[in-house]
């Protein structure tokens, strides 16, 4: 038997009967309310969904003058929203709300899903609705932002401020609305979703998990569902919407969930559309704030982040940054690998200066207890150590190393991805301590107490854990840290993209991945995900600054930093770890 979730059944509070869900006065034509215009268009030249054709409609309110950019509201399954005698009557509702001042002057863009026409009468067309709407990548958002909105902008001024943009949909169109804002909060901040398909049609059931782990985003979300919604092969819509609301509420989002007794239809959603839009646009133009909880039960990642700090660029203009490492004074060095240069970020001034040129394509760096800077020179196939004045000593040759870890005892571990190897260099000798099981052995770090060696597999989803034996060899390996995966990548198979890593004094592991900086607890579970600092995937990460409470991240052509509430450690001073919660 289905029951309504306690405290959330609020349809009576907005004047809608549980039995009738009648359209109210705001969904009717009112005298003296200016009527906007709706025009019909076709889109047949998509590059993101090649070969598809679709209809879309543009609503322009009577109050639009063209003197300044208008707010924007996007609707999925657009044809179902535009009729004055339909279930939604969105242009009519917008006329009324804009006239009363509860919505800004807003241009509505109503977009249908694409269809790939068949080539002959005996063949079936390909219907793109689930592909475009149910996936959890940024594909649909890019289509709206890169194709449809630029086309509409040729005729009307559309605001580029994400606070001025809302997006709405129902069922699969509802999850598409949320996905667009989740993937691109820089473009959409207001989400209205009815009977949303947060089920396993194409991965939407992952959202509740990701919301609880990911650094909160500046998004406002209105949800609606009924306790007679679908329950079939992909999941239970009613339960999944409750789970979504619980996750959003836990993470501190500005969220409202209106529940009722209807099934998978538009009766309830259409009846409450005026009040849902009022709630979504309330307080405009005040920006939608990024959630952050100071008191009460907190989003776990908020206990790691510093609320006063966000990502800031340290410097840019490099070919590809990698390998950040910290010295005894908190200064951070990093490489521009293709340029064969090492740079230094001063812990006091924050200024970046050149430390060394001609570094043999060095990628991984790490300071040792002797004060030297150890480097894996992938292009030169050497492992070297630099003195403070830049003098170079070769430690091993014929190793196309990528990343490097140095113990307090001077042992040097190096990954060689091309041969799926991990090397140990000690006392002038080198030997392979692991080979074969990790497809692309990339980032490597010792645990704070040096009991474990951790190796990231870029092409898989795991960070492997090895127990370090008394002689430095590795044993008892496990694919231990279970990373979250992106929905899709630009090319090749789905992979985590796990690269460089660092750890804090509580034993939490920070991994640079395609989804952002994934934070794992000692038992190997992802407990938080920090968003990427720039537009390129992060490559590596280290704690720096005088108190080792600033994360430095290399990403593409730049290096970024952000202060947090956890502290790093220097690799030559092992740390005894607290007992983890299991």
Coordinates of C-alpha atoms in Angstrom, one line a residue:
X1 CA 0.0 0.0 0.0
X2 CA 1.3 3.5 -0.9
X3 CA 1.3 6.2 1.6
X4 CA 2.1 9.9 1.5
X5 CA 5.4 10.9 3.1
X6 CA 4.7 12.7 6.4
X7 CA 4.8 16.5 6.3
X8 CA 5.1 16.8 2.5
X9 CA 1.5 16.5 1.3
X10 CA 0.8 20.2 0.8
X11 CA -1.6 20.3 -2.2
X12 CA -4.4 21.5 0.0
X13 CA -2.3 24.4 1.2
X14 CA -2.2 25.8 -2.4
X15 CA -5.9 25.4 -2.9
X16 CA -6.0 22.2 -5.1
X17 CA -8.4 19.4 -4.4
X18 CA -6.8 16.0 -4.0
X19 CA -9.6 14.4 -6.0
X20 CA -10.1 17.0 -8.8
X21 CA -6.8 18.9 -9.2
X22 CA -8.8 21.6 -11.0
X23 CA -7.1 24.4 -12.9
X24 CA -7.4 27.6 -10.9
X25 CA -7.9 31.2 -12.0
X26 CA -4.2 31.7 -12.8
X27 CA -4.6 29.1 -15.5
X28 CA -7.5 31.0 -17.1
X29 CA -7.5 34.1 -19.3
X30 CA -8.0 37.2 -17.3
X31 CA -9.4 40.5 -18.5
X32 CA -6.8 43.3 -19.0
X33 CA -3.8 41.0 -18.8
X34 CA -1.6 41.5 -21.9
X35 CA -1.3 38.5 -24.0
X36 CA 2.1 37.3 -25.2
X37 CA 2.9 35.8 -28.6
X38 CA 3.8 32.2 -29.4
X39 CA 5.6 31.3 -32.6
X40 CA 6.4 27.9 -34.1
X41 CA 9.8 26.9 -35.4
X42 CA 11.7 23.8 -36.7
X43 CA 15.2 22.7 -35.9
X44 CA 16.8 20.3 -38.4
X45 CA 20.5 21.0 -38.3
X46 CA 21.6 19.7 -34.9
X47 CA 25.3 18.8 -34.4
X48 CA 24.8 17.3 -30.9
X49 CA 21.9 15.1 -32.0
X50 CA 22.9 14.7 -35.7
X51 CA 20.1 14.0 -38.2
X52 CA 17.3 14.7 -35.8
X53 CA 14.4 17.0 -36.5
X54 CA 12.1 18.7 -33.9
X55 CA 9.6 21.4 -33.3
X56 CA 10.1 24.2 -30.8
X57 CA 8.0 27.3 -29.9
X58 CA 9.0 30.7 -28.5
X59 CA 6.8 32.6 -26.2
X60 CA 7.4 36.3 -25.9
X61 CA 5.5 38.3 -23.3
X62 CA 3.7 41.5 -24.2
X63 CA 6.0 43.4 -21.7
X64 CA 9.2 42.4 -23.7
X65 CA 10.6 45.6 -25.3
X66 CA 14.0 44.5 -26.3
X67 CA 15.6 47.3 -24.3
X68 CA 17.2 44.8 -21.9
X69 CA 17.7 41.0 -21.8
X70 CA 14.7 38.9 -20.7
X71 CA 14.7 36.0 -18.3
X72 CA 14.4 32.6 -19.9
X73 CA 12.3 29.5 -19.1
X74 CA 13.0 26.3 -21.0
X75 CA 10.3 23.6 -21.3
X76 CA 11.0 20.0 -22.4
X77 CA 8.2 18.2 -24.4
X78 CA 7.4 21.8 -25.4
X79 CA 4.3 21.1 -27.6
X80 CA 2.4 19.8 -24.6
X81 CA 2.7 23.1 -22.7
X82 CA 1.6 25.7 -25.1
X83 CA -2.1 25.2 -25.7
X84 CA -4.5 27.6 -24.0
X85 CA -6.9 24.7 -23.5
X86 CA -4.3 22.1 -22.5
X87 CA -3.2 20.6 -19.3
X88 CA -0.4 23.1 -18.6
X89 CA -1.3 26.3 -20.4
X90 CA 2.2 27.6 -19.7
X91 CA 2.1 30.8 -21.9
X92 CA -1.3 31.7 -20.4
X93 CA 0.0 31.2 -16.9
X94 CA 3.2 33.2 -17.6
X95 CA 1.0 36.0 -19.0
X96 CA -0.8 36.2 -15.6
X97 CA 2.3 35.9 -13.5
X98 CA 4.3 38.4 -15.4
X99 CA 1.4 40.8 -15.3
X100 CA 1.1 40.5 -11.5
X101 CA 4.9 40.8 -11.0
X102 CA 5.6 37.4 -9.5
X103 CA 7.7 36.4 -12.6
X104 CA 10.1 38.7 -14.4
X105 CA 9.6 39.4 -18.0
X106 CA 10.4 35.9 -19.3
X107 CA 10.8 34.4 -22.7
X108 CA 9.6 30.8 -22.8
X109 CA 11.3 28.3 -25.1
X110 CA 9.3 25.1 -25.6
X111 CA 11.3 22.3 -27.2
X112 CA 10.2 18.8 -28.3
X113 CA 12.5 15.8 -28.3
X114 CA 14.2 14.9 -31.6
X115 CA 13.3 12.3 -34.1
X116 CA 15.6 10.8 -36.7
X117 CA 13.4 10.3 -39.8
X118 CA 13.4 7.0 -41.5
X119 CA 14.9 6.8 -44.9
X120 CA 12.0 4.9 -46.5
X121 CA 8.3 4.2 -45.7
X122 CA 9.1 0.7 -44.7
X123 CA 11.5 1.8 -42.0
X124 CA 10.9 3.1 -38.5
X125 CA 12.1 6.5 -37.3
X126 CA 14.4 6.7 -34.3
X127 CA 12.7 8.5 -31.4
X128 CA 15.3 10.3 -29.3
X129 CA 13.2 11.3 -26.2
X130 CA 14.7 8.9 -23.7
X131 CA 18.2 9.3 -25.1
X132 CA 18.0 13.1 -24.9
X133 CA 16.1 13.4 -21.6
X134 CA 16.9 10.4 -19.3
X135 CA 20.7 10.4 -19.5
X136 CA 22.6 12.2 -16.8
X137 CA 25.3 13.8 -18.9
X138 CA 25.5 17.4 -20.1
X139 CA 24.4 16.5 -23.6
X140 CA 20.8 18.0 -23.4
X141 CA 22.1 21.1 -21.6
X142 CA 24.7 21.6 -24.4
X143 CA 22.0 21.2 -27.1
X144 CA 19.8 23.9 -25.4
X145 CA 22.7 26.3 -24.8
X146 CA 24.7 25.8 -28.0
X147 CA 22.0 25.3 -30.6
X148 CA 18.5 26.4 -29.6
X149 CA 19.2 29.5 -27.4
X150 CA 21.7 31.0 -29.8
X151 CA 19.1 30.7 -32.6
X152 CA 16.4 32.4 -30.4
X153 CA 18.9 35.0 -29.5
X154 CA 19.1 36.1 -33.1
X155 CA 15.6 37.6 -32.6
X156 CA 15.4 38.4 -28.9
X157 CA 17.8 39.4 -26.1
X158 CA 18.1 36.6 -23.6
X159 CA 19.8 37.0 -20.3
X160 CA 23.1 35.2 -19.8
X161 CA 22.8 35.3 -16.0
X162 CA 22.0 31.8 -14.7
X163 CA 19.9 33.3 -12.0
X164 CA 17.6 34.6 -14.7
X165 CA 17.1 31.1 -16.2
X166 CA 14.6 28.4 -15.3
X167 CA 14.0 25.0 -16.8
X168 CA 10.9 22.7 -16.5
X169 CA 9.8 19.3 -17.5
X170 CA 7.6 16.3 -16.6
X171 CA 8.5 12.7 -16.4
X172 CA 11.6 12.2 -18.5
X173 CA 11.5 15.9 -19.3
X174 CA 11.6 16.5 -15.6
X175 CA 14.8 14.7 -15.0
X176 CA 16.2 16.4 -18.1
X177 CA 15.4 19.7 -16.4
X178 CA 17.3 18.7 -13.3
X179 CA 20.2 17.3 -15.2
X180 CA 20.6 20.5 -17.2
X181 CA 20.9 22.5 -14.0
X182 CA 23.0 19.9 -12.2
X183 CA 25.5 19.7 -15.0
X184 CA 25.4 23.4 -15.9
X185 CA 24.6 25.5 -12.8
X186 CA 26.5 28.2 -14.6
X187 CA 23.6 28.3 -17.0
X188 CA 20.4 27.3 -15.1
X189 CA 19.5 27.9 -11.4
X190 CA 15.8 27.2 -11.2
X191 CA 14.3 23.7 -11.8
X192 CA 10.6 22.7 -11.9
X193 CA 10.1 18.9 -12.2
X194 CA 6.9 17.0 -12.1
X195 CA 6.6 13.2 -11.8
X196 CA 10.4 13.1 -12.5
X197 CA 11.9 9.9 -13.8
X198 CA 14.7 9.5 -11.3
X199 CA 14.9 5.8 -12.0
X200 CA 17.2 3.4 -13.8
X201 CA 16.0 4.2 -17.3
X202 CA 19.5 5.7 -18.1
X203 CA 21.1 6.2 -14.7
X204 CA 18.8 8.7 -13.1
X205 CA 18.7 6.6 -9.9
X206 CA 22.3 7.7 -9.3
X207 CA 21.2 11.2 -8.5
X208 CA 20.2 10.7 -4.8
X209 CA 23.7 9.2 -4.2
X210 CA 25.6 12.0 -6.0
X211 CA 23.6 14.8 -4.4
X212 CA 24.5 13.5 -1.0
X213 CA 28.2 13.4 -1.9
X214 CA 28.8 16.3 -4.2
X215 CA 29.6 19.8 -3.2
X216 CA 26.3 21.6 -3.3
X217 CA 25.4 23.8 -6.3
X218 CA 23.4 27.0 -6.5
X219 CA 20.1 25.4 -7.7
X220 CA 16.5 25.8 -6.5
X221 CA 14.3 22.7 -7.1
X222 CA 10.6 22.2 -7.1
X223 CA 9.4 18.6 -7.2
X224 CA 5.9 17.1 -7.6
X225 CA 4.7 13.5 -7.5
X226 CA 1.7 11.4 -6.6
X227 CA 1.5 8.1 -4.7
X228 CA 0.0 6.3 -7.7
X229 CA 2.9 7.0 -10.0
X230 CA 4.6 4.3 -12.0
X231 CA 6.2 1.2 -10.5
X232 CA 7.8 -0.9 -13.3
X233 CA 11.1 -2.4 -14.6
X234 CA 13.1 0.8 -14.1
X235 CA 12.0 1.5 -10.6
X236 CA 9.3 3.1 -8.5
X237 CA 8.7 6.8 -9.4
X238 CA 7.0 7.7 -6.2
X239 CA 9.8 6.2 -4.0
X240 CA 12.5 7.7 -6.2
X241 CA 11.0 11.2 -6.0
X242 CA 10.9 10.9 -2.2
X243 CA 14.5 9.7 -2.2
X244 CA 15.5 12.7 -4.4
X245 CA 13.7 15.1 -2.0
X246 CA 15.4 13.5 1.0
X247 CA 18.9 13.9 -0.7
X248 CA 18.3 17.5 -1.7
X249 CA 17.0 18.4 1.8
X250 CA 19.9 16.6 3.4
X251 CA 22.4 18.6 1.3
X252 CA 20.7 21.9 2.2
X253 CA 19.2 22.8 -1.1
X254 CA 16.3 25.2 -1.5
X255 CA 13.8 22.5 -2.4
X256 CA 10.0 22.0 -2.2
X257 CA 8.2 18.7 -2.7
X258 CA 4.5 18.8 -3.3
X259 CA 2.9 15.3 -3.1
X260 CA -0.6 14.1 -4.0
X261 CA -2.6 11.1 -5.0
X262 CA -2.4 11.1 -8.8
X263 CA -0.5 8.8 -11.1
X264 CA 1.9 9.4 -14.0
X265 CA 0.0 12.3 -15.6
X266 CA -0.1 16.1 -15.7
X267 CA -3.3 16.6 -13.7
X268 CA -1.6 17.6 -10.4
X269 CA 1.4 19.3 -12.0
X270 CA -0.8 21.4 -14.3
X271 CA -3.1 22.4 -11.5
X272 CA -0.2 23.7 -9.3
X273 CA 1.9 25.2 -12.2
X274 CA 1.1 28.9 -11.2
X275 CA 2.1 28.4 -7.6
X276 CA 5.1 26.3 -8.6
X277 CA 6.4 29.1 -10.9
X278 CA 5.8 31.7 -8.1
X279 CA 7.8 29.6 -5.7
X280 CA 10.6 29.0 -8.3
X281 CA 10.9 32.8 -9.1
X282 CA 10.3 34.2 -5.6
X283 CA 12.7 36.9 -4.4
X284 CA 13.9 37.4 -8.0
X285 CA 16.3 39.1 -8.8
X286 CA 18.0 38.0 -5.6
X287 CA 20.4 35.2 -6.7
X288 CA 19.8 31.6 -5.9
X289 CA 22.3 30.8 -3.2
X290 CA 24.7 27.9 -3.0
X291 CA 23.6 25.7 0.0
X292 CA 25.8 25.6 3.0
X293 CA 24.7 24.4 6.4
X294 CA 26.4 25.7 9.5
X295 CA 24.1 24.2 12.2
X296 CA 22.1 21.0 12.5
X297 CA 22.7 17.9 10.4
X298 CA 25.2 19.0 7.7
X299 CA 26.0 17.8 4.2
X300 CA 29.1 15.8 4.9
X301 CA 31.2 17.7 2.4
X302 CA 30.4 20.9 4.2
X303 CA 32.4 19.6 7.2
X304 CA 35.5 19.5 4.9
X305 CA 35.0 22.7 3.0
X306 CA 35.7 26.2 4.3
X307 CA 32.5 28.2 3.7
X308 CA 34.5 31.3 3.1
X309 CA 36.7 29.8 0.4
X310 CA 36.1 28.8 -3.2
X311 CA 38.4 27.8 -6.0
X312 CA 40.7 30.5 -7.2
X313 CA 43.2 30.4 -10.0
X314 CA 46.8 30.7 -8.9
X315 CA 48.3 31.1 -12.4
X316 CA 47.6 29.9 -16.0
X317 CA 48.9 29.9 -19.5
X318 CA 50.8 26.6 -19.4
X319 CA 50.5 23.7 -21.8
X320 CA 49.5 21.0 -19.2
X321 CA 50.0 21.3 -15.5
X322 CA 50.7 18.2 -13.4
X323 CA 52.6 16.8 -10.4
X324 CA 52.1 19.3 -7.5
X325 CA 54.3 18.7 -4.4
X326 CA 54.8 20.6 -1.2
X327 CA 58.1 21.4 0.6
X328 CA 58.9 21.9 4.3
X329 CA 57.8 25.6 4.1
X330 CA 54.5 25.0 2.4
X331 CA 55.7 26.1 -1.0
X332 CA 54.1 24.2 -3.9
X333 CA 55.9 23.1 -7.0
X334 CA 54.3 21.8 -10.1
X335 CA 55.2 20.9 -13.7
X336 CA 54.3 22.0 -17.2
X337 CA 55.0 18.6 -18.5
X338 CA 55.1 19.3 -22.3
X339 CA 57.3 22.3 -21.8
X340 CA 59.7 20.3 -19.5
X341 CA 59.5 23.0 -16.8
X342 CA 59.0 23.0 -13.0
X343 CA 57.4 26.1 -11.4
X344 CA 57.1 27.1 -7.7
X345 CA 54.2 28.8 -5.9
X346 CA 55.5 30.8 -2.9
X347 CA 53.5 30.0 0.2
X348 CA 53.7 33.6 1.5
X349 CA 53.2 35.8 -1.6
X350 CA 51.3 33.3 -3.7
X351 CA 53.4 34.3 -6.7
X352 CA 54.5 31.7 -9.2
X353 CA 58.1 31.6 -10.5
X354 CA 60.2 29.2 -12.7
X355 CA 62.2 26.7 -10.7
X356 CA 63.8 24.5 -13.4
X357 CA 63.9 24.1 -17.2
X358 CA 64.8 21.1 -19.3
X359 CA 63.2 18.6 -16.9
X360 CA 62.9 15.7 -19.4
X361 CA 59.1 15.8 -19.5
X362 CA 58.8 15.4 -15.7
X363 CA 55.2 14.7 -14.6
X364 CA 55.2 13.4 -11.0
X365 CA 57.0 15.3 -8.2
X366 CA 57.6 14.7 -4.5
X367 CA 59.9 16.1 -1.8
X368 CA 61.8 13.8 0.4
X369 CA 63.1 13.9 3.9
X370 CA 66.5 15.0 2.6
X371 CA 65.0 18.2 1.2
X372 CA 65.4 17.1 -2.4
X373 CA 62.7 17.2 -5.1
X374 CA 62.2 13.8 -6.7
X375 CA 60.8 13.7 -10.2
X376 CA 59.6 11.0 -12.7
X377 CA 60.9 12.2 -16.1
X378 CA 58.5 10.3 -18.4
X379 CA 59.9 11.6 -21.6
X380 CA 63.6 11.0 -20.6
X381 CA 62.6 7.7 -19.0
X382 CA 64.5 8.6 -15.8
X383 CA 63.8 9.1 -12.1
X384 CA 65.9 12.0 -10.7
X385 CA 66.3 14.1 -7.6
X386 CA 66.9 17.9 -7.6
X387 CA 68.8 19.8 -5.0
X388 CA 67.6 23.2 -3.8
X389 CA 69.8 24.9 -6.4
X390 CA 68.4 22.8 -9.2
X391 CA 71.2 20.3 -9.4
X392 CA 70.1 17.0 -10.9
X393 CA 71.0 13.5 -9.7
X394 CA 69.8 10.4 -11.7
X395 CA 68.4 7.7 -9.5
X396 CA 67.2 5.2 -12.1
X397 CA 66.9 5.0 -15.9
X398 CA 64.7 3.1 -18.4
X399 CA 61.5 3.9 -16.4
X400 CA 58.9 6.0 -18.3
X401 CA 57.5 7.1 -15.0
X402 CA 54.3 9.1 -14.4
X403 CA 53.9 9.7 -10.7
X404 CA 56.0 9.3 -7.7
X405 CA 55.8 8.7 -3.9
X406 CA 58.7 9.0 -1.5
X407 CA 58.7 7.4 2.0
X408 CA 60.4 8.8 5.2
X409 CA 63.0 6.2 4.7
X410 CA 63.9 7.4 1.2
X411 CA 62.1 4.6 -0.7
X412 CA 60.8 5.9 -4.1
X413 CA 57.8 4.3 -5.7
X414 CA 57.1 5.2 -9.3
X415 CA 54.2 4.2 -11.6
X416 CA 54.9 3.3 -15.3
X417 CA 51.4 3.3 -17.0
X418 CA 52.6 2.1 -20.4
X419 CA 53.8 -1.2 -18.8
X420 CA 51.2 -1.4 -16.0
X421 CA 54.0 -1.4 -13.5
X422 CA 54.9 0.0 -10.1
X423 CA 58.7 0.4 -9.4
X424 CA 60.6 0.6 -6.2
X425 CA 63.9 2.5 -6.2
X426 CA 66.0 2.0 -3.0
X427 CA 69.8 2.2 -2.3
X428 CA 70.6 2.8 -6.0
X429 CA 68.6 -0.2 -7.2
X430 CA 65.3 -0.6 -8.9
X431 CA 62.8 -3.4 -9.0
X432 CA 59.2 -4.0 -10.1
X433 CA 57.0 -4.5 -7.1
X434 CA 53.7 -4.8 -9.0
X435 CA 52.8 -5.6 -12.6
X436 CA 49.8 -6.4 -14.7
X437 CA 46.6 -6.1 -12.6
X438 CA 46.2 -2.3 -12.9
X439 CA 45.4 -1.4 -16.5
X440 CA 46.7 2.2 -16.3
X441 CA 48.7 2.7 -13.0
X442 CA 48.8 6.4 -12.6
X443 CA 48.7 8.4 -9.3
X444 CA 50.6 6.9 -6.4
X445 CA 50.8 7.8 -2.7
X446 CA 51.7 6.3 0.6
X447 CA 49.2 6.4 3.4
X448 CA 50.0 8.8 6.2
X449 CA 51.4 6.0 8.4
X450 CA 53.2 4.5 5.4
X451 CA 51.5 1.1 5.9
X452 CA 49.8 1.1 2.5
X453 CA 50.7 2.2 -1.0
X454 CA 47.7 3.5 -3.0
X455 CA 47.7 3.4 -6.9
X456 CA 45.0 5.0 -9.1
X457 CA 43.8 3.2 -12.2
X458 CA 42.8 5.9 -14.7
X459 CA 41.0 3.5 -17.0
X460 CA 39.1 1.8 -14.2
X461 CA 37.0 2.9 -11.3
X462 CA 39.3 1.9 -8.4
X463 CA 42.2 3.1 -6.5
X464 CA 44.2 0.0 -5.5
X465 CA 45.6 -0.5 -2.0
X466 CA 48.7 -2.6 -1.3
X467 CA 50.3 -3.4 2.1
X468 CA 53.9 -2.3 2.2
X469 CA 56.2 -5.0 3.5
X470 CA 59.3 -4.6 5.7
X471 CA 61.5 -4.8 2.6
X472 CA 59.4 -2.3 0.6
X473 CA 57.7 -4.9 -1.5
X474 CA 53.9 -4.9 -1.9
X475 CA 51.4 -7.5 -0.9
X476 CA 47.7 -8.2 -0.2
X477 CA 46.4 -5.9 -3.0
X478 CA 42.8 -4.9 -3.3
X479 CA 40.8 -2.7 -5.7
X480 CA 39.9 -0.8 -2.5
X481 CA 38.6 2.7 -3.1
X482 CA 35.3 2.6 -5.1
X483 CA 35.1 5.8 -7.2
X484 CA 32.1 7.3 -8.8
X485 CA 32.0 7.2 -12.6
X486 CA 30.8 9.8 -15.1
X487 CA 27.7 9.0 -17.3
X488 CA 29.7 9.3 -20.5
X489 CA 33.1 10.6 -21.7
X490 CA 34.0 12.4 -24.9
X491 CA 35.7 9.3 -26.4
X492 CA 36.5 5.7 -25.5
X493 CA 35.0 3.7 -22.6
X494 CA 33.6 5.1 -19.4
X495 CA 36.3 5.5 -16.9
X496 CA 37.0 7.4 -13.7
X497 CA 40.0 9.3 -15.1
X498 CA 41.6 8.8 -11.6
X499 CA 45.0 10.6 -11.7
X500 CA 46.9 12.3 -8.9
X501 CA 46.1 11.9 -5.2
X502 CA 46.8 13.3 -1.8
X503 CA 45.7 12.5 1.8
X504 CA 44.9 14.4 5.0
X505 CA 45.8 13.6 8.6
X506 CA 42.6 11.6 9.1
X507 CA 43.5 9.3 6.3
X508 CA 41.0 10.6 3.8
X509 CA 42.1 10.2 0.2
X510 CA 41.5 13.0 -2.3
X511 CA 41.5 11.8 -6.0
X512 CA 41.5 13.9 -9.1
X513 CA 38.9 12.4 -11.4
X514 CA 36.6 13.3 -14.3
X515 CA 33.8 14.0 -11.9
X516 CA 35.9 16.3 -9.7
X517 CA 37.9 15.8 -6.6
X518 CA 36.5 12.6 -5.1
X519 CA 37.1 12.3 -1.3
X520 CA 37.2 8.8 0.2
X521 CA 37.2 7.8 3.8
X522 CA 39.6 5.2 5.3
X523 CA 37.3 2.2 4.5
X524 CA 37.4 3.2 0.8
X525 CA 34.0 4.9 0.3
X526 CA 33.4 8.1 -1.6
X527 CA 32.0 10.6 1.0
X528 CA 32.3 13.8 -0.9
X529 CA 33.0 15.2 -4.4
X530 CA 34.4 18.7 -4.9
X531 CA 33.6 20.2 -8.3
X532 CA 36.3 20.7 -10.9
X533 CA 38.1 24.1 -10.3
X534 CA 38.2 24.9 -14.1
X535 CA 36.9 23.7 -17.4
X536 CA 39.5 21.0 -17.8
X537 CA 39.6 17.7 -15.8
X538 CA 41.9 17.9 -12.7
X539 CA 45.2 16.0 -13.1
X540 CA 46.7 16.1 -9.6
X541 CA 46.3 17.5 -6.1
X542 CA 48.3 18.4 -3.0
X543 CA 48.0 20.1 0.4
X544 CA 50.1 23.3 0.5
X545 CA 50.5 26.6 2.4
X546 CA 52.2 27.2 5.7
X547 CA 49.6 25.3 7.6
X548 CA 48.9 22.7 4.9
X549 CA 45.2 23.5 4.8
X550 CA 45.0 24.7 1.2
X551 CA 44.3 22.3 -1.7
X552 CA 46.3 23.0 -4.8
X553 CA 45.0 21.4 -8.0
X554 CA 46.5 21.2 -11.4
X555 CA 44.0 21.2 -14.3
X556 CA 44.7 21.8 -17.9
X557 CA 46.6 25.0 -18.5
X558 CA 46.3 26.3 -14.9
X559 CA 46.8 25.6 -11.2
X560 CA 44.1 26.4 -8.6
X561 CA 43.8 26.5 -4.8
X562 CA 41.1 26.3 -2.2
X563 CA 41.2 26.5 1.6
X564 CA 39.5 23.6 3.4
X565 CA 39.0 22.5 7.0
X566 CA 41.3 19.4 6.8
X567 CA 45.0 19.4 7.0
X568 CA 47.7 17.7 4.9
X569 CA 51.1 16.4 6.0
X570 CA 54.6 16.3 4.7
X571 CA 55.6 12.9 3.3
X572 CA 58.7 12.6 5.5
X573 CA 56.7 12.9 8.7
X574 CA 54.5 9.8 9.1
X575 CA 51.1 10.3 10.8
X576 CA 49.4 7.9 13.1
X577 CA 45.8 7.6 11.9
X578 CA 42.6 7.5 14.0
X579 CA 40.5 4.4 14.0
X580 CA 38.0 4.7 11.2
X581 CA 34.2 4.4 11.4
X582 CA 33.3 1.2 9.6

